[in-house]
XYZ file of C-alpha atoms in Angstrom:
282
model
C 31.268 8.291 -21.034
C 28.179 6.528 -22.490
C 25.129 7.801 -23.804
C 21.891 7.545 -21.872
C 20.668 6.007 -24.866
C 23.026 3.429 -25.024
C 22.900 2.612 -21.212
C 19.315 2.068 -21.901
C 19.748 -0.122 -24.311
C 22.395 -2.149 -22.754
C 19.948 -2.768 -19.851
C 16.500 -3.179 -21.525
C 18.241 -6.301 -23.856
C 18.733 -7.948 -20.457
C 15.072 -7.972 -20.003
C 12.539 -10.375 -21.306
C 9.854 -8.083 -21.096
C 11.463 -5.542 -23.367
C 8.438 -2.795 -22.925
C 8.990 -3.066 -18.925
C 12.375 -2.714 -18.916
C 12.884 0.264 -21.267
C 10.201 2.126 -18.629
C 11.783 0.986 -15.668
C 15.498 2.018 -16.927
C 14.352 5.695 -18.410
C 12.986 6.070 -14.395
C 15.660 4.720 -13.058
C 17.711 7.060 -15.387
C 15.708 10.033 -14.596
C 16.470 9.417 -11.004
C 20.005 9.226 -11.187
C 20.193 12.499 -13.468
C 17.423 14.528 -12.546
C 16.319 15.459 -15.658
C 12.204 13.933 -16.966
C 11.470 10.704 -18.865
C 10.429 13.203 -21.738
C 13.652 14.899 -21.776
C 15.806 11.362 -21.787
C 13.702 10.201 -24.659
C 13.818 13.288 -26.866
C 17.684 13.345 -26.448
C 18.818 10.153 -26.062
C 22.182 10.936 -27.765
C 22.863 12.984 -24.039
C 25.857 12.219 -22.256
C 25.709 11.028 -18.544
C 28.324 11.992 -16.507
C 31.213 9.311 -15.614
C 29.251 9.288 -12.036
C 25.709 9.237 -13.397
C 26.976 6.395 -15.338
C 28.352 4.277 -12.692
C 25.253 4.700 -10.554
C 22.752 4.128 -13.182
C 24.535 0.796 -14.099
C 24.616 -0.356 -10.551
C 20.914 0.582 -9.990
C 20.102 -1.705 -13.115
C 21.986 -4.246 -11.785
C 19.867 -4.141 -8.379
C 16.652 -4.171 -10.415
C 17.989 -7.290 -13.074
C 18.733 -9.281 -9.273
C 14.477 -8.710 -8.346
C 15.111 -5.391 -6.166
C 11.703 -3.522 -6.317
C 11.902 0.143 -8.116
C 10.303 1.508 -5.478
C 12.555 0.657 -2.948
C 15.658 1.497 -5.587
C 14.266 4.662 -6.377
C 12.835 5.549 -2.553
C 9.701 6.798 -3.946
C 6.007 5.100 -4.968
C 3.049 6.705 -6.062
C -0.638 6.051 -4.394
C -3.487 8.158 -4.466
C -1.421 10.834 -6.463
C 1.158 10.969 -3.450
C 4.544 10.836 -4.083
C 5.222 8.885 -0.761
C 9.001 8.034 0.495
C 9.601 4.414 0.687
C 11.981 2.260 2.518
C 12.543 -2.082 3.188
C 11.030 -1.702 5.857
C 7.513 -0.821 4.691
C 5.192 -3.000 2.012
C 5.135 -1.229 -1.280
C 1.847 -0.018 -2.303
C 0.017 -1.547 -4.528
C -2.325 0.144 -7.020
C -5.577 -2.229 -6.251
C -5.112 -0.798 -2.776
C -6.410 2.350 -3.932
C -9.978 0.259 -3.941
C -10.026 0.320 -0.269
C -9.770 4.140 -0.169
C -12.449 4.516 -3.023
C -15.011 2.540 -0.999
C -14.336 4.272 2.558
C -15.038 7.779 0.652
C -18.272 6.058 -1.189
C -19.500 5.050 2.338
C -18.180 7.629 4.238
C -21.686 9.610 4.482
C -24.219 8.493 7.058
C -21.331 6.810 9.278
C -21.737 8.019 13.315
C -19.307 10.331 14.622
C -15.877 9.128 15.627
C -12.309 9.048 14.686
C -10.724 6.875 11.172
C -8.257 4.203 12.088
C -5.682 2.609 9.819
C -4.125 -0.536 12.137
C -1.168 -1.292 9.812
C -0.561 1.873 8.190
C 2.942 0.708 6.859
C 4.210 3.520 4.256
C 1.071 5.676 5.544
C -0.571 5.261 2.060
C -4.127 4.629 2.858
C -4.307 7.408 6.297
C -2.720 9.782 3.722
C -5.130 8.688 0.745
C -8.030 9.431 3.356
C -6.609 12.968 4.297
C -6.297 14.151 1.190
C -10.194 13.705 0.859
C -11.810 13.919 4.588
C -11.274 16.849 6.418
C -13.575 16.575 9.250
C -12.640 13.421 10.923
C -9.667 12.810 12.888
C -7.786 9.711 11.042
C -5.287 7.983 13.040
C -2.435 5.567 11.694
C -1.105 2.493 13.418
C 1.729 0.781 13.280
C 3.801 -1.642 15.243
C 7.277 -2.181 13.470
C 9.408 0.627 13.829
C 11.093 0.720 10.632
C 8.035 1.249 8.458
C 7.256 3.537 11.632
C 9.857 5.783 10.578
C 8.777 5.647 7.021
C 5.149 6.809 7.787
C 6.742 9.453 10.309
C 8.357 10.975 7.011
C 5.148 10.843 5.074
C 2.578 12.089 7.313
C 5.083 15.021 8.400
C 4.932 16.120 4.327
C 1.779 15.324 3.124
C -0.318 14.844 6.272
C -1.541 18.000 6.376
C -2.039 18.102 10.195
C -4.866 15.430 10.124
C -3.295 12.162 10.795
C -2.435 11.025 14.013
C 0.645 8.239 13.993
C 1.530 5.884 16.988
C 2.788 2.790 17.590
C 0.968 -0.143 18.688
C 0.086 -3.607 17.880
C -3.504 -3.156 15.439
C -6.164 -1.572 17.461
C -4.740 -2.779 21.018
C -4.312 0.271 22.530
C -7.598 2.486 20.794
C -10.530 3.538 23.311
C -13.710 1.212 23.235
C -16.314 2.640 21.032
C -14.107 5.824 19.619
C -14.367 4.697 15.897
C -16.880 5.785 13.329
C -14.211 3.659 10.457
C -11.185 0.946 10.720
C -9.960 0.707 7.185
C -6.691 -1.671 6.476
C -4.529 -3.443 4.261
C -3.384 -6.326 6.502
C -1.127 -9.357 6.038
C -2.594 -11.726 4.050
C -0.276 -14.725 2.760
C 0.025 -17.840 4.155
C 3.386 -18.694 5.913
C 3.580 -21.268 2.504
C 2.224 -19.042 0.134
C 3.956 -19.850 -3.235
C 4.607 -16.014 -4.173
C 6.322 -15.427 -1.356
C 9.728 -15.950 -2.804
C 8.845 -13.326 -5.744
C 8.233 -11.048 -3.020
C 11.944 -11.409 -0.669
C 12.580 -8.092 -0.721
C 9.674 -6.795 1.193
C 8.912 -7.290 5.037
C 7.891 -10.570 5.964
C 5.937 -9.461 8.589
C 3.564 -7.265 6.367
C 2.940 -10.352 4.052
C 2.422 -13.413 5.993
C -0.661 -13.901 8.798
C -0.194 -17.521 10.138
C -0.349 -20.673 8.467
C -3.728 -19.754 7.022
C -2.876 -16.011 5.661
C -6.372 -14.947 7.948
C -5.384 -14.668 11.731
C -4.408 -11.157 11.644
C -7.749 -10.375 9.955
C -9.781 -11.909 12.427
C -7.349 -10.662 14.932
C -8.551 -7.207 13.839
C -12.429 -8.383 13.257
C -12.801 -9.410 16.911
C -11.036 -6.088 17.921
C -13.146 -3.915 15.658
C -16.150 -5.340 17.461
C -14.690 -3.324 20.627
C -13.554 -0.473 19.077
C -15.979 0.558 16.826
C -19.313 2.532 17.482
C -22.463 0.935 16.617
C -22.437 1.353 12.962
C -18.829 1.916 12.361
C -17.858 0.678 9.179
C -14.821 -1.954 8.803
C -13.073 -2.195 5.605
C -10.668 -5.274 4.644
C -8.279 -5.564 1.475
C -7.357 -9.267 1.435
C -5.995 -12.031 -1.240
C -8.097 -12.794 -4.515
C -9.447 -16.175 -3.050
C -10.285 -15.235 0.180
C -13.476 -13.228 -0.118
C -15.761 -16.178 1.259
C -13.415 -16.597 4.246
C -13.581 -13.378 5.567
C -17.346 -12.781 4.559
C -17.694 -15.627 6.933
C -15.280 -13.983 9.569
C -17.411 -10.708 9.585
C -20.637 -12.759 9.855
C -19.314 -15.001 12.999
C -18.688 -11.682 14.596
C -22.382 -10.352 13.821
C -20.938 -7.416 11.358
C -23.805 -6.109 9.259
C -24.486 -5.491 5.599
C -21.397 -7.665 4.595
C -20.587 -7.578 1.000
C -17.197 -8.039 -1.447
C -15.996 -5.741 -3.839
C -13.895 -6.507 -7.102
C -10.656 -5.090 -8.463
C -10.297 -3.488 -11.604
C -8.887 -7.109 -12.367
C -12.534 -8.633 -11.570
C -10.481 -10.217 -8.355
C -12.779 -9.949 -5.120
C -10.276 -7.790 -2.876
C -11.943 -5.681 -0.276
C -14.696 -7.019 2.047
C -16.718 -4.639 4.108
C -19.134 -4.835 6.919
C -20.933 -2.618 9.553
C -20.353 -3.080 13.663
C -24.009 -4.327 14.705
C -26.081 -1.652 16.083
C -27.039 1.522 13.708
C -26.420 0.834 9.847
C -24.578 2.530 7.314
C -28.126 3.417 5.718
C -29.596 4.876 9.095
């Protein structure tokens, strides 16, 4: 049997970024054995079991071939959350935590109504939301059923009887007027966007919007010009070079008080803008 610390070892010299891959091999350990990070690095000298060892080597192996530790592991953090992830849903990503961060800041003054999430995927951002807003109703949306199932399993344990999941395509099926907010994370790549083969392990269909990377944001633009009350507030996390494209999008569509926020990377990521009618400042 082999030591955790030379198992480590053995797979963080495979790595080119040494740093990332001893963190990413003492989770990966810690998930195969149960025990903390703390605990594998004070006692390295620890034997695994002949069956902890076999795992842990063929988890490695998944990660060295590009497998996402989220999806290895079947767990990603956002918003504090330890939410359940599977292939089928997009992994969150920590600069999506901006889009919950501005729907609190301009959560006050909005009109009554119901939160919608078109898109929820792993549930991160309805779950985000219900951990902070207990007086509005927030429903999550979602068409494909296999990150379905995964929001299903996240709502049920952290939900805290405040979101409302079903299955439709974006907003199709919501009553006109009925929301006060429509906050999502939507596909955003271009069918020839050059990352895309970087990112083969996650669903196409929560990465890629048309040739252009934009039609399912306008797709959800024109619908949030239905659904939302006069003053409802629409939030938008998009790609790093598309802020001026969907500015524009929000302004063709007579949204109000459109602006573009910036990442903790200075990237503009989240565009924002108010149905026409009442403002967010009335």
């Amino acid at each position: 049997m082999k030591q955790a610390r030379q198992l480590l070892a053995e797979a963080a010299s495979t790595e080119h970024d040494r740093e990332s891959a001893e963190l990413e091999s003492r989770l990966l350990a810690s998930h195969v054995t149960g025990r903390s990070r703390a605990s594998l690095f004070a006692f390295p000298e620890a034997e695994l079991t002949a069956e902890q060892s076999d795992t842990l080597q063929q988890l490695l192996q998944r990660r060295c071939q590009g497998e996402p530790l989220a999806y290895i592991t079947g767990q990603r953090e956002f918003w504090s959350l330890p939410l359940s992830l599977a292939a089928g849903a997009l992994i969150p990503r920590p600069d999506t935590e901006l889009l919950v961060d501005l729907a609190l800041q301009h959560l006050p003054g909005l009109p009554p109504g119901d939160i919608f999430e078109p898109g929820t995927g792993s549930g991160a951002i309805a779950l985000a939301l219900a951990q902070e807003i207990t007086d509005r109703p927030i429903v999550a949306i979602e068409r494909h059923s296999a990150a379905l199932q995964v929001a299903h399993d996240n709502i049920r344990q952290f939900g805290q009887g405040r979101v409302q999941l079903i299955q439709a395509n974006w907003l199709d099926c919501i009553a006109t007027e009925s929301a006060a907010m429509i906050v999502s994370n939507p596909p955003y790549l271009a069918s020839d966007d050059p990352h895309l083969p970087t990112l083969q392990y996650e669903p196409h269909t929560a990465l890629v919007s048309g040739t252009s990377g934009l039609e399912d944001i306008e797709l959800i633009i024109e619908a949030s010009c239905r659904v939302g009350k006069p003053g409802c507030l629409l939030l938008l996390e998009h790609g790093n070079e598309q802020g001026s494209s969907v500015r524009s999008l929000l302004e063709n569509y007579n949204f109000e008080q459109i602006q573009t926020c910036r990442d903790l990377s200075g990237h503009e990521r989240v565009s924002l803008g108010y149905r026409e009618g009442l403002s967010g400042d009335d």
